[in-house]
């Protein structure tokens, strides 16, 4: 069974070849073949890919090789481009002044983001809605990369995925797919245990299945976590979910 990113990419209507994988350590795949990206060209390829458009050569060189010598930075850029060409798979379009990711290269993170958008907007197909990631940590964008441009994009993707998981859980519960609903909510909670909206969705998923005790256990676990880490109690609205459910019996 393919993992979550592979399943999403395979089902994406915009899926071409090759694929640039940025969830985890960057690599390129062409069909079933995995190709490692040369170390000297990796940061350039990722930097350009995450710009989602044309990047001026001088801007790329200055951002990736911030030295006072423009000629040296330009030389590093040309060397990195040469290394990437040795892979034998065209990944970047370049000219005298700029460069960009080729139109026939898909980013795994873009496929995931498109999936998340469809889930959030309620337009995901039944098959897409039942795609629940088993390991959310494996969906971290460029773990271990600490450049500002990587950190900002990583947080954007993380927030998008968390919102999608919460929406996914509610939609699955509405369709009576309670096991998958709980699983999606738990994925969001595991990714960010202190996130109140994720905890709310998990409790709602348990209650939708009629499991009041499981909902209570989730609330109690969250209360202990809040007390230990922040010294606060769950919001009254969250606690009221369980009291409201009891009144329906």
PDB file of C-alpha atoms in Angstrom, residues 92-208:
ATOM      1  CA  UNK A  92      14.972  23.789 -14.063  1.00  0.00           C
ATOM      2  CA  UNK A  93      14.410  26.124 -16.966  1.00  0.00           C
ATOM      3  CA  UNK A  94      17.202  28.673 -17.130  1.00  0.00           C
ATOM      4  CA  UNK A  95      18.234  31.642 -19.208  1.00  0.00           C
ATOM      5  CA  UNK A  96      20.799  34.404 -18.897  1.00  0.00           C
ATOM      6  CA  UNK A  97      18.853  36.257 -16.214  1.00  0.00           C
ATOM      7  CA  UNK A  98      16.652  33.825 -14.322  1.00  0.00           C
ATOM      8  CA  UNK A  99      15.556  30.302 -13.559  1.00  0.00           C
ATOM      9  CA  UNK A 100      12.401  28.449 -12.513  1.00  0.00           C
ATOM     10  CA  UNK A 101      11.134  24.944 -11.924  1.00  0.00           C
ATOM     11  CA  UNK A 102      10.031  23.259 -15.137  1.00  0.00           C
ATOM     12  CA  UNK A 103       6.278  23.056 -15.691  1.00  0.00           C
ATOM     13  CA  UNK A 104       6.400  19.260 -16.028  1.00  0.00           C
ATOM     14  CA  UNK A 105       7.897  18.767 -12.544  1.00  0.00           C
ATOM     15  CA  UNK A 106       5.469  18.284  -9.661  1.00  0.00           C
ATOM     16  CA  UNK A 107       6.240  19.061  -6.026  1.00  0.00           C
ATOM     17  CA  UNK A 108       4.955  16.555  -3.501  1.00  0.00           C
ATOM     18  CA  UNK A 109       4.195  19.430  -1.125  1.00  0.00           C
ATOM     19  CA  UNK A 110       2.076  21.131  -3.790  1.00  0.00           C
ATOM     20  CA  UNK A 111       0.085  17.929  -4.355  1.00  0.00           C
ATOM     21  CA  UNK A 112      -0.502  17.671  -0.604  1.00  0.00           C
ATOM     22  CA  UNK A 113      -1.530  21.337  -0.465  1.00  0.00           C
ATOM     23  CA  UNK A 114      -4.015  20.860  -3.322  1.00  0.00           C
ATOM     24  CA  UNK A 115      -5.457  17.822  -1.502  1.00  0.00           C
ATOM     25  CA  UNK A 116      -5.752  19.886   1.688  1.00  0.00           C
ATOM     26  CA  UNK A 117      -7.531  22.696  -0.173  1.00  0.00           C
ATOM     27  CA  UNK A 118     -10.092  20.313  -1.646  1.00  0.00           C
ATOM     28  CA  UNK A 119     -10.740  18.785   1.775  1.00  0.00           C
ATOM     29  CA  UNK A 120     -11.103  22.190   3.463  1.00  0.00           C
ATOM     30  CA  UNK A 121     -13.430  23.450   0.715  1.00  0.00           C
ATOM     31  CA  UNK A 122     -15.497  20.262   0.815  1.00  0.00           C
ATOM     32  CA  UNK A 123     -14.765  19.358  -2.811  1.00  0.00           C
ATOM     33  CA  UNK A 124     -12.586  16.276  -2.185  1.00  0.00           C
ATOM     34  CA  UNK A 125     -13.728  13.025  -3.764  1.00  0.00           C
ATOM     35  CA  UNK A 126     -14.752  10.122  -1.547  1.00  0.00           C
ATOM     36  CA  UNK A 127     -11.437   8.413  -2.220  1.00  0.00           C
ATOM     37  CA  UNK A 128      -9.480  11.565  -1.336  1.00  0.00           C
ATOM     38  CA  UNK A 129     -11.499  12.092   1.820  1.00  0.00           C
ATOM     39  CA  UNK A 130     -10.595   8.628   3.053  1.00  0.00           C
ATOM     40  CA  UNK A 131      -6.856   9.244   2.608  1.00  0.00           C
ATOM     41  CA  UNK A 132      -5.756   9.646   6.223  1.00  0.00           C
ATOM     42  CA  UNK A 133      -2.026  10.132   6.884  1.00  0.00           C
ATOM     43  CA  UNK A 134      -0.653   7.584   9.331  1.00  0.00           C
ATOM     44  CA  UNK A 135       2.473   9.541  10.250  1.00  0.00           C
ATOM     45  CA  UNK A 136       2.018  13.309  10.203  1.00  0.00           C
ATOM     46  CA  UNK A 137       5.637  13.879  11.226  1.00  0.00           C
ATOM     47  CA  UNK A 138       6.692  12.275   7.944  1.00  0.00           C
ATOM     48  CA  UNK A 139       4.918  15.171   6.202  1.00  0.00           C
ATOM     49  CA  UNK A 140       7.265  17.799   7.632  1.00  0.00           C
ATOM     50  CA  UNK A 141       8.675  19.994   4.904  1.00  0.00           C
ATOM     51  CA  UNK A 142      12.484  19.921   4.811  1.00  0.00           C
ATOM     52  CA  UNK A 143      13.106  18.813   8.415  1.00  0.00           C
ATOM     53  CA  UNK A 144      16.482  20.039   9.635  1.00  0.00           C
ATOM     54  CA  UNK A 145      16.550  23.014   7.250  1.00  0.00           C
ATOM     55  CA  UNK A 146      16.712  26.276   9.202  1.00  0.00           C
ATOM     56  CA  UNK A 147      16.863  28.925   6.495  1.00  0.00           C
ATOM     57  CA  UNK A 148      14.148  31.549   6.969  1.00  0.00           C
ATOM     58  CA  UNK A 149      12.531  30.754   3.621  1.00  0.00           C
ATOM     59  CA  UNK A 150      12.323  27.058   4.540  1.00  0.00           C
ATOM     60  CA  UNK A 151      10.949  27.709   8.037  1.00  0.00           C
ATOM     61  CA  UNK A 152       8.193  29.994   6.759  1.00  0.00           C
ATOM     62  CA  UNK A 153       7.073  27.532   4.111  1.00  0.00           C
ATOM     63  CA  UNK A 154       7.229  24.622   6.574  1.00  0.00           C
ATOM     64  CA  UNK A 155       4.878  26.399   8.979  1.00  0.00           C
ATOM     65  CA  UNK A 156       2.503  27.351   6.163  1.00  0.00           C
ATOM     66  CA  UNK A 157       2.257  23.740   5.034  1.00  0.00           C
ATOM     67  CA  UNK A 158       1.863  22.475   8.594  1.00  0.00           C
ATOM     68  CA  UNK A 159      -1.034  24.829   9.312  1.00  0.00           C
ATOM     69  CA  UNK A 160      -2.708  23.934   6.028  1.00  0.00           C
ATOM     70  CA  UNK A 161      -2.465  20.234   6.801  1.00  0.00           C
ATOM     71  CA  UNK A 162      -3.811  20.657  10.346  1.00  0.00           C
ATOM     72  CA  UNK A 163      -6.844  22.552   9.075  1.00  0.00           C
ATOM     73  CA  UNK A 164      -7.393  19.850   6.451  1.00  0.00           C
ATOM     74  CA  UNK A 165      -7.248  17.050   9.018  1.00  0.00           C
ATOM     75  CA  UNK A 166      -9.815  18.784  11.193  1.00  0.00           C
ATOM     76  CA  UNK A 167     -12.135  19.358   8.220  1.00  0.00           C
ATOM     77  CA  UNK A 168     -11.555  15.791   7.078  1.00  0.00           C
ATOM     78  CA  UNK A 169     -12.546  14.376  10.474  1.00  0.00           C
ATOM     79  CA  UNK A 170     -15.819  16.317  10.539  1.00  0.00           C
ATOM     80  CA  UNK A 171     -16.738  15.353   6.981  1.00  0.00           C
ATOM     81  CA  UNK A 172     -15.978  11.685   7.608  1.00  0.00           C
ATOM     82  CA  UNK A 173     -18.133  11.741  10.744  1.00  0.00           C
ATOM     83  CA  UNK A 174     -20.958  13.337   8.753  1.00  0.00           C
ATOM     84  CA  UNK A 175     -20.760  10.415   6.324  1.00  0.00           C
ATOM     85  CA  UNK A 176     -20.847   7.898   9.170  1.00  0.00           C
ATOM     86  CA  UNK A 177     -17.212   6.867   8.665  1.00  0.00           C
ATOM     87  CA  UNK A 178     -16.430   7.099  12.349  1.00  0.00           C
ATOM     88  CA  UNK A 179     -13.231   5.051  12.489  1.00  0.00           C
ATOM     89  CA  UNK A 180     -11.610   7.202   9.809  1.00  0.00           C
ATOM     90  CA  UNK A 181     -13.002  10.346  11.469  1.00  0.00           C
ATOM     91  CA  UNK A 182     -11.318   9.493  14.771  1.00  0.00           C
ATOM     92  CA  UNK A 183      -8.115   8.582  12.958  1.00  0.00           C
ATOM     93  CA  UNK A 184      -7.947  11.933  11.134  1.00  0.00           C
ATOM     94  CA  UNK A 185      -8.624  13.820  14.359  1.00  0.00           C
ATOM     95  CA  UNK A 186      -5.948  11.845  16.202  1.00  0.00           C
ATOM     96  CA  UNK A 187      -3.459  12.651  13.446  1.00  0.00           C
ATOM     97  CA  UNK A 188      -4.123  16.366  14.026  1.00  0.00           C
ATOM     98  CA  UNK A 189      -3.789  15.945  17.795  1.00  0.00           C
ATOM     99  CA  UNK A 190      -0.543  14.006  17.456  1.00  0.00           C
ATOM    100  CA  UNK A 191       0.871  16.729  15.230  1.00  0.00           C
ATOM    101  CA  UNK A 192      -0.057  19.493  17.691  1.00  0.00           C
ATOM    102  CA  UNK A 193      -1.313  18.177  21.077  1.00  0.00           C
ATOM    103  CA  UNK A 194      -1.960  21.654  22.523  1.00  0.00           C
ATOM    104  CA  UNK A 195      -4.102  22.770  19.572  1.00  0.00           C
ATOM    105  CA  UNK A 196      -7.604  23.268  20.965  1.00  0.00           C
ATOM    106  CA  UNK A 197      -9.397  22.968  17.620  1.00  0.00           C
ATOM    107  CA  UNK A 198      -7.767  19.570  17.021  1.00  0.00           C
ATOM    108  CA  UNK A 199      -8.774  18.346  20.483  1.00  0.00           C
ATOM    109  CA  UNK A 200     -12.315  19.611  19.893  1.00  0.00           C
ATOM    110  CA  UNK A 201     -12.567  17.673  16.637  1.00  0.00           C
ATOM    111  CA  UNK A 202     -11.312  14.500  18.334  1.00  0.00           C
ATOM    112  CA  UNK A 203     -13.913  14.786  21.096  1.00  0.00           C
ATOM    113  CA  UNK A 204     -16.629  15.497  18.521  1.00  0.00           C
ATOM    114  CA  UNK A 205     -15.548  12.425  16.527  1.00  0.00           C
ATOM    115  CA  UNK A 206     -15.896  10.198  19.588  1.00  0.00           C
ATOM    116  CA  UNK A 207     -19.288  11.673  20.449  1.00  0.00           C
ATOM    117  CA  UNK A 208     -20.536  11.302  16.869  1.00  0.00           C
TER     118      UNK A 208
END
